[in-house]
Short mmCIF file of C-alpha atoms in Angstrom, two decimals:
data_model
loop_
_atom_site.label_atom_id
_atom_site.label_comp_id
_atom_site.label_asym_id
_atom_site.label_seq_id
_atom_site.Cartn_x
_atom_site.Cartn_y
_atom_site.Cartn_z
CA MET A 49 0.03 0.08 0.05
CA ALA A 50 2.50 2.47 0.80
CA GLU A 51 4.80 1.77 -2.10
CA ALA A 52 1.71 2.43 -4.51
CA ALA A 53 1.09 5.56 -2.87
CA GLN A 54 4.93 6.32 -3.32
CA GLY A 55 4.79 5.37 -7.00
CA ARG A 56 1.93 7.72 -7.52
CA VAL A 57 3.57 10.79 -5.52
CA GLN A 58 6.66 9.95 -8.06
CA ALA A 59 4.77 9.79 -10.94
CA ALA A 60 2.81 13.06 -10.37
CA VAL A 61 6.14 14.95 -9.36
CA GLU A 62 7.96 13.73 -12.73
CA SER A 63 4.86 14.63 -14.57
CA ALA A 64 4.64 18.02 -13.28
CA VAL A 65 8.43 18.59 -13.70
CA GLN A 66 8.15 17.38 -17.33
CA GLY A 67 5.37 19.85 -18.04
CA LEU A 68 7.58 22.75 -16.64
CA GLU A 69 10.38 21.44 -18.74
CA ARG A 70 8.24 21.66 -22.17
CA GLU A 71 6.29 24.75 -21.24
CA ARG A 72 8.95 27.18 -19.69
CA ILE A 73 12.51 25.57 -19.54
CA ARG A 74 12.93 24.58 -22.93
CA ALA A 75 12.17 28.02 -24.12
CA MET A 76 14.64 29.35 -21.79
CA GLN A 77 17.16 27.14 -22.99
CA GLY A 78 16.87 28.02 -26.41
CA ALA A 79 16.99 31.76 -25.52
CA MET A 80 20.16 31.03 -23.52
CA PHE A 81 21.91 29.50 -26.50
CA ARG A 82 20.91 32.17 -28.91
CA CYS A 83 22.07 34.96 -26.73
CA SER A 84 25.49 32.93 -26.16
CA ALA A 85 25.78 32.62 -29.92
CA ARG A 86 25.15 36.37 -30.43
CA CYS A 87 27.93 36.99 -27.70
CA CYS A 88 30.51 34.81 -29.87
CA GLU A 89 29.59 36.64 -33.09
CA ASP A 90 30.75 39.93 -31.69
CA GLY A 91 34.20 40.08 -33.29
CA SER A 92 35.25 43.26 -31.69
CA ALA A 93 34.68 41.99 -27.98
CA SER A 94 37.56 40.73 -25.97
CA MET A 95 37.67 37.26 -24.68
CA GLN A 96 36.66 38.37 -21.14
CA GLU A 97 33.70 40.31 -22.55
CA VAL A 98 32.24 37.53 -24.53
CA GLN A 99 32.77 35.24 -21.34
CA ARG A 100 30.78 37.81 -19.42
CA CYS A 101 27.96 38.07 -22.11
CA ILE A 102 27.60 34.36 -21.94
CA GLU A 103 27.37 34.29 -18.24
CA ARG A 104 24.56 36.85 -18.41
CA CYS A 105 22.84 34.73 -21.11
CA HIS A 106 23.05 31.72 -18.49
CA GLN A 107 21.85 33.62 -15.53
CA PRO A 108 17.86 33.13 -16.13
CA LEU A 109 18.13 29.21 -16.78
CA ALA A 110 20.41 28.75 -13.44
CA GLN A 111 17.77 30.82 -11.61
CA ALA A 112 15.09 28.42 -13.29
CA GLN A 113 17.08 25.35 -12.18
CA ALA A 114 17.42 26.89 -8.49
CA ILE A 115 13.78 27.47 -8.32
CA VAL A 116 12.65 23.85 -9.38
CA THR A 117 15.54 22.53 -7.30
CA ALA A 118 14.57 24.42 -4.07
CA GLU A 119 10.68 23.49 -4.48
CA LEU A 120 11.54 19.72 -5.21
CA GLU A 121 13.84 19.77 -2.08
CA HIS A 122 11.35 21.39 0.23
CA PHE A 123 8.76 19.09 -1.11
CA GLN A 124 11.12 16.10 -0.27
CA ASP A 125 11.94 17.29 3.20
CA ARG A 126 8.22 17.59 3.92
CA LEU A 127 7.49 13.99 2.62
CA SER A 128 10.53 12.72 4.69
CA ARG A 129 9.53 14.27 7.93
CA CYS A 130 6.16 12.51 7.37
CA SER A 131 7.79 9.28 6.91
CA LEU A 132 10.04 9.81 9.82
CA GLN A 133 7.06 10.39 11.92
CA CYS A 134 5.10 7.30 10.95
CA ARG A 135 8.69 5.30 11.66
CA ASP A 136 8.78 6.99 15.05
CA GLN A 137 5.01 6.03 16.04
CA ALA A 138 5.92 2.37 14.90
CA LYS A 139 8.87 2.47 17.06
CA ASP A 140 7.00 3.59 19.89
CA ALA A 141 4.15 1.23 19.55
CA LEU A 142 6.51 -1.59 19.36
CA ASP A 143 8.13 -0.23 22.57
CA SER A 144 5.12 -0.17 24.36
CA GLY A 145 4.24 -3.98 23.49
CA GLY A 146 2.50 -3.89 20.21
CA SER A 147 2.56 -6.80 18.14
CA GLU A 148 4.75 -6.59 15.21
CA PRO A 149 2.29 -7.89 12.42
CA LYS A 150 -0.17 -4.87 13.90
CA VAL A 151 2.46 -2.08 13.99
CA ARG A 152 3.62 -3.03 10.50
CA GLY A 153 0.12 -2.44 9.27
CA GLN A 154 -0.16 0.73 10.99
CA LEU A 155 3.40 1.80 9.56
CA ASP A 156 2.06 0.99 6.15
CA ALA A 157 -1.16 2.74 6.58
CA CYS A 158 0.84 5.78 7.94
CA LEU A 159 3.49 5.80 5.17
CA ALA A 160 0.26 5.45 2.55
CA SER A 161 -1.40 8.29 4.14
CA CYS A 162 1.54 10.61 3.84
CA GLY A 163 1.88 9.55 0.40
CA GLU A 164 -1.50 10.66 -0.60
CA GLN A 165 -1.32 13.92 1.69
CA HIS A 166 1.83 14.86 -0.61
CA LEU A 167 0.23 13.68 -3.84
CA ARG A 168 -2.45 16.56 -3.21
CA LEU A 169 0.33 18.98 -2.61
CA VAL A 170 1.91 18.35 -6.05
CA PRO A 171 -0.22 20.70 -7.89
CA LEU A 172 0.56 23.49 -5.59
CA MET A 173 4.12 22.86 -5.90
CA ALA A 174 4.13 23.07 -9.56
CA ARG A 175 2.01 26.25 -9.53
CA LYS A 176 4.86 27.67 -7.20
CA MET A 177 7.54 26.65 -9.81
CA ARG A 178 5.51 28.07 -12.57
CA ASP A 179 5.07 31.43 -10.99
CA GLY A 180 8.72 31.43 -10.05
CA LEU A 181 9.68 30.77 -13.62
CA ALA A 182 7.21 33.36 -14.94
CA ALA A 183 9.08 35.92 -12.70
CA ILE A 184 12.42 35.29 -14.54
CA GLN A 185 13.49 37.49 -17.39
#
C-alpha cells in the first residue's frame, strides 16, 4: 500500500516537472543558446567580454533551475518528515508492546497516508514553480 502511494507521488512529481520543462524551461534554454551565440559573433569583443556576455545569458536558466531544485527539495523534506513521524510512531508502538504484524500494518497505513497527503500538494508545488519561472526575465 505504501509503495503504491510512493509510486503515485513520484509519477505526479515527474509529470509536473516534465510539463514545466516543456512549457517554460525549453524556451529558456533556446534563448540562452541564441544569446550565447550572439555573444560569440561579436568580433570586436575581448575574450573576457564574451565570457561575461555568455554568463549573463546563462543567468535566467540558472535561476530557473534553482527555483525548481528548491521546490523539489522542500517537497522531499516535507515527505521525509512525514515518513519519519510514521516510523517514530511505529517504534513507540513496538516499544510499548504492540505486536509486530499490527505495528507493521499501522506503519504501512501511515506511510500511505503521507503519500496521499503529498500527492495532493503536487499541483501547488507545480504552481509555485510555474509562478517563479514566470517571474524570471
